[in-house]
GROMACS .gro file of C-alpha atoms in nm:
model
  194
    1ALA     CA    1  -8.607  11.425   0.978
    2ALA     CA    2  -8.864  11.580   0.797
    3ARG     CA    3  -8.933  11.955   0.835
    4PHE     CA    4  -9.304  12.069   0.938
    5PRO     CA    5  -9.532  12.139   0.654
    6ALA     CA    6  -9.531  12.517   0.590
    7TRP     CA    7  -9.876  12.590   0.740
    8ARG     CA    8  -9.775  12.391   1.057
    9HIS     CA    9  -9.433  12.583   1.083
   10LEU     CA   10  -9.574  12.915   1.055
   11LEU     CA   11  -9.823  12.816   1.339
   12PHE     CA   12  -9.572  12.668   1.547
   13VAL     CA   13  -9.236  12.784   1.495
   14HIS     CA   14  -9.266  13.165   1.508
   15PRO     CA   15  -9.514  13.226   1.776
   16VAL     CA   16  -9.273  13.005   1.976
   17ALA     CA   17  -8.984  13.199   1.886
   18TRP     CA   18  -9.180  13.538   2.010
   19LEU     CA   19  -9.238  13.335   2.324
   20ALA     CA   20  -8.889  13.245   2.358
   21ARG     CA   21  -8.794  13.643   2.350
   22ALA     CA   22  -9.101  13.693   2.573
   23ALA     CA   23  -8.917  13.405   2.798
   24LEU     CA   24  -8.591  13.602   2.829
   25PHE     CA   25  -8.780  13.934   2.912
   26GLY     CA   26  -8.950  13.759   3.197
   27MET     CA   27  -8.614  13.606   3.323
   28GLY     CA   28  -8.476  13.975   3.337
   29PHE     CA   29  -8.300  14.010   2.996
   30HIS     CA   30  -8.493  14.346   2.926
   31ARG     CA   31  -8.216  14.482   2.713
   32ILE     CA   32  -7.967  14.284   2.518
   33ARG     CA   33  -7.687  14.459   2.342
   34VAL     CA   34  -7.605  14.332   1.997
   35ARG     CA   35  -7.289  14.444   1.812
   36GLY     CA   36  -7.282  14.325   1.438
   37GLN     CA   37  -7.539  14.059   1.282
   38CYS     CA   38  -7.555  13.692   1.152
   39ARG     CA   39  -7.419  13.675   0.807
   40ALA     CA   40  -7.295  13.319   0.769
   41LYS     CA   41  -7.466  12.968   0.723
   42VAL     CA   42  -7.303  12.812   1.009
   43VAL     CA   43  -7.288  13.016   1.361
   44VAL     CA   44  -7.040  12.899   1.614
   45SER     CA   45  -7.107  13.011   1.970
   46ASN     CA   46  -6.982  12.977   2.309
   47HIS     CA   47  -7.197  12.783   2.543
   48VAL     CA   48  -7.248  12.928   2.899
   49SER     CA   49  -7.612  12.885   2.955
   50TYR     CA   50  -7.958  12.749   2.845
   51ILE     CA   51  -8.005  13.096   2.795
   52ASP     CA   52  -7.745  13.086   2.508
   53ALA     CA   53  -7.990  12.844   2.311
   54ILE     CA   54  -8.304  13.059   2.391
   55TYR     CA   55  -8.148  13.373   2.261
   56LEU     CA   56  -8.030  13.194   1.941
   57PHE     CA   57  -8.349  13.051   1.869
   58ALA     CA   58  -8.557  13.346   1.916
   59THR     CA   59  -8.345  13.545   1.684
   60LEU     CA   60  -8.216  13.284   1.431
   61LEU     CA   61  -8.465  13.008   1.406
   62PRO     CA   62  -8.169  12.775   1.374
   63SER     CA   63  -8.083  12.386   1.308
   64GLY     CA   64  -7.781  12.277   1.500
   65LEU     CA   65  -7.655  11.997   1.697
   66THR     CA   66  -7.787  11.880   2.048
   67ASP     CA   67  -7.716  11.597   2.293
   68GLU     CA   68  -8.015  11.352   2.363
   69ASN     CA   69  -8.086  11.526   2.706
   70THR     CA   70  -8.218  11.812   2.550
   71PHE     CA   71  -8.353  11.677   2.222
   72ASN     CA   72  -8.569  11.424   2.435
   73ASP     CA   73  -8.684  11.724   2.665
   74PRO     CA   74  -9.051  11.761   2.672
   75PHE     CA   75  -9.002  12.164   2.655
   76THR     CA   76  -8.678  12.201   2.396
   77GLY     CA   77  -8.737  11.857   2.215
   78PRO     CA   78  -9.041  11.962   2.002
   79MET     CA   79  -8.880  12.284   1.902
   80GLN     CA   80  -8.554  12.103   1.787
   81ARG     CA   81  -8.719  11.836   1.600
   82ALA     CA   82  -8.945  12.102   1.413
   83LEU     CA   83  -8.616  12.296   1.288
   84ARG     CA   84  -8.445  11.976   1.201
   85TRP     CA   85  -8.188  11.975   1.466
   86ILE     CA   86  -7.954  11.662   1.495
   87CYS     CA   87  -7.921  11.459   1.826
   88VAL     CA   88  -7.592  11.354   1.941
   89SER     CA   89  -7.511  11.042   2.172
   90LYS     CA   90  -7.199  11.158   2.319
   91ASP     CA   91  -7.123  10.786   2.420
   92ASP     CA   92  -7.168  10.592   2.114
   93ARG     CA   93  -6.897  10.658   1.844
   94ASP     CA   94  -7.096  10.532   1.544
   95ALA     CA   95  -7.367  10.791   1.649
   96ARG     CA   96  -7.154  11.063   1.645
   97ARG     CA   97  -7.004  10.990   1.329
   98GLN     CA   98  -7.361  10.979   1.191
   99ALA     CA   99  -7.450  11.299   1.349
  100LEU     CA  100  -7.162  11.449   1.146
  101ASP     CA  101  -7.274  11.315   0.821
  102ALA     CA  102  -7.617  11.436   0.892
  103MET     CA  103  -7.446  11.769   0.995
  104HIS     CA  104  -7.289  11.768   0.657
  105ASP     CA  105  -7.584  11.714   0.483
  106ALA     CA  106  -7.791  11.986   0.672
  107ILE     CA  107  -7.541  12.248   0.592
  108GLY     CA  108  -7.573  12.188   0.213
  109ASP     CA  109  -7.943  12.193   0.260
  110PRO     CA  110  -8.104  12.502   0.133
  111ALA     CA  111  -8.388  12.480   0.335
  112ILE     CA  112  -8.187  12.535   0.653
  113HIS     CA  113  -8.099  12.888   0.644
  114THR     CA  114  -7.877  12.888   0.975
  115PHE     CA  115  -7.694  12.608   1.169
  116VAL     CA  116  -7.571  12.647   1.512
  117VAL     CA  117  -7.273  12.456   1.680
  118PHE     CA  118  -7.168  12.480   2.011
  119PRO     CA  119  -6.810  12.352   1.961
  120GLU     CA  120  -6.744  12.297   2.353
  121GLY     CA  121  -7.016  12.040   2.356
  122ARG     CA  122  -7.141  12.152   2.726
  123CYS     CA  123  -7.191  12.451   2.910
  124SER     CA  124  -6.906  12.604   3.057
  125ASN     CA  125  -6.890  12.860   3.373
  126GLY     CA  126  -6.834  13.164   3.120
  127LYS     CA  127  -6.459  13.233   3.265
  128GLN     CA  128  -6.263  13.027   3.006
  129LEU     CA  129  -6.330  12.811   2.697
  130LEU     CA  130  -6.326  12.437   2.722
  131ALA     CA  131  -6.177  12.223   2.473
  132PHE     CA  132  -6.339  12.229   2.124
  133HIS     CA  133  -6.452  11.911   1.960
  134ARG     CA  134  -6.271  11.902   1.636
  135GLY     CA  135  -6.500  11.669   1.419
  136VAL     CA  136  -6.729  11.960   1.379
  137PHE     CA  137  -6.484  12.174   1.241
  138THR     CA  138  -6.364  11.901   1.000
  139CYS     CA  139  -6.711  11.856   0.882
  140VAL     CA  140  -6.762  12.239   0.857
  141SER     CA  141  -6.463  12.290   0.654
  142ALA     CA  142  -6.533  12.007   0.434
  143CYS     CA  143  -6.863  12.150   0.352
  144GLY     CA  144  -6.692  12.476   0.258
  145ALA     CA  145  -6.950  12.686   0.416
  146ALA     CA  146  -6.901  13.017   0.572
  147VAL     CA  147  -6.862  13.020   0.953
  148GLN     CA  148  -6.919  13.288   1.190
  149PRO     CA  149  -6.820  13.300   1.570
  150VAL     CA  150  -7.069  13.490   1.824
  151ALA     CA  151  -6.978  13.558   2.157
  152LEU     CA  152  -7.220  13.564   2.449
  153ARG     CA  153  -7.160  13.738   2.777
  154TYR     CA  154  -7.381  13.766   3.080
  155LYS     CA  155  -7.370  13.966   3.386
  156CYS     CA  156  -7.652  13.884   3.589
  157GLY     CA  157  -7.769  14.069   3.887
  158GLY     CA  158  -7.884  13.989   4.240
  159GLY     CA  159  -7.581  13.751   4.274
  160CYS     CA  160  -7.735  13.504   4.025
  161ASP     CA  161  -7.502  13.303   3.802
  162CYS     CA  162  -7.643  13.273   3.467
  163SER     CA  163  -7.417  12.966   3.380
  164ASN     CA  164  -7.539  12.613   3.349
  165THR     CA  165  -7.258  12.366   3.433
  166GLY     CA  166  -7.471  12.121   3.615
  167ARG     CA  167  -7.740  11.868   3.514
  168PRO     CA  168  -8.044  11.941   3.268
  169ALA     CA  169  -8.274  11.921   3.539
  170ASP     CA  170  -8.121  12.219   3.707
  171ILE     CA  171  -8.276  12.408   3.461
  172PRO     CA  172  -8.620  12.498   3.597
  173TRP     CA  173  -8.429  12.620   3.923
  174LEU     CA  174  -8.172  12.839   3.716
  175ILE     CA  175  -8.498  12.996   3.557
  176VAL     CA  176  -8.673  13.075   3.910
  177ARG     CA  177  -8.329  13.198   4.020
  178GLY     CA  178  -8.298  13.418   3.716
  179MET     CA  179  -8.627  13.574   3.770
  180MET     CA  180  -8.583  13.679   4.097
  181ALA     CA  181  -8.333  13.941   4.008
  182TRP     CA  182  -8.444  14.240   3.872
  183SER     CA  183  -8.246  14.267   3.558
  184HIS     CA  184  -7.955  14.105   3.392
  185GLU     CA  185  -7.732  14.218   3.099
  186MET     CA  186  -7.640  14.014   2.783
  187ASP     CA  187  -7.383  14.117   2.520
  188VAL     CA  188  -7.418  13.940   2.168
  189ILE     CA  189  -7.085  14.009   1.973
  190TRP     CA  190  -7.096  13.900   1.619
  191LEU     CA  191  -6.757  13.836   1.498
  192PRO     CA  192  -6.600  13.842   1.148
  193VAL     CA  193  -6.728  13.579   0.903
  194MET     CA  194  -6.451  13.326   0.858
   0.00000   0.00000   0.00000
């Protein structure tokens, strides 16, 4: 997919990234504690919630891998297309192979400054890691790019659970539930580059 022209990119992507941070604030993430900083082309993150993607988008403006549901979503899809995210069909083996080829090209593209991968392939409950998809790591090692893990942790107030292990249709309800609590805590821990 072609990147937006520079003028359209400035008018669209950067203001929406600022709005993403404002949305996090509105959902109760008033203070986000960050240890370290992003220093690599490829960022590997745990995937607990839709909030992971909002935070990483607001701070990094990355490209990455996504599934068909979020790529075709009217809210997230346009931003992912603008930043050249790669859509992965989890049910089609050939489509997954094509996505890995596109990922290899994207990591080598100097116009893409950060590429985010959620190696678990779906949201977990935040209490344990799910099995990683090894194709992603095979592709990254073939590229020879530096990889930096980041750990995102949440402590949600008011009995709210920040994890999203359900369907994408649950996201609006999770946002409303998140806004009902006064404040949530988020820790972002950048681990050493590998």
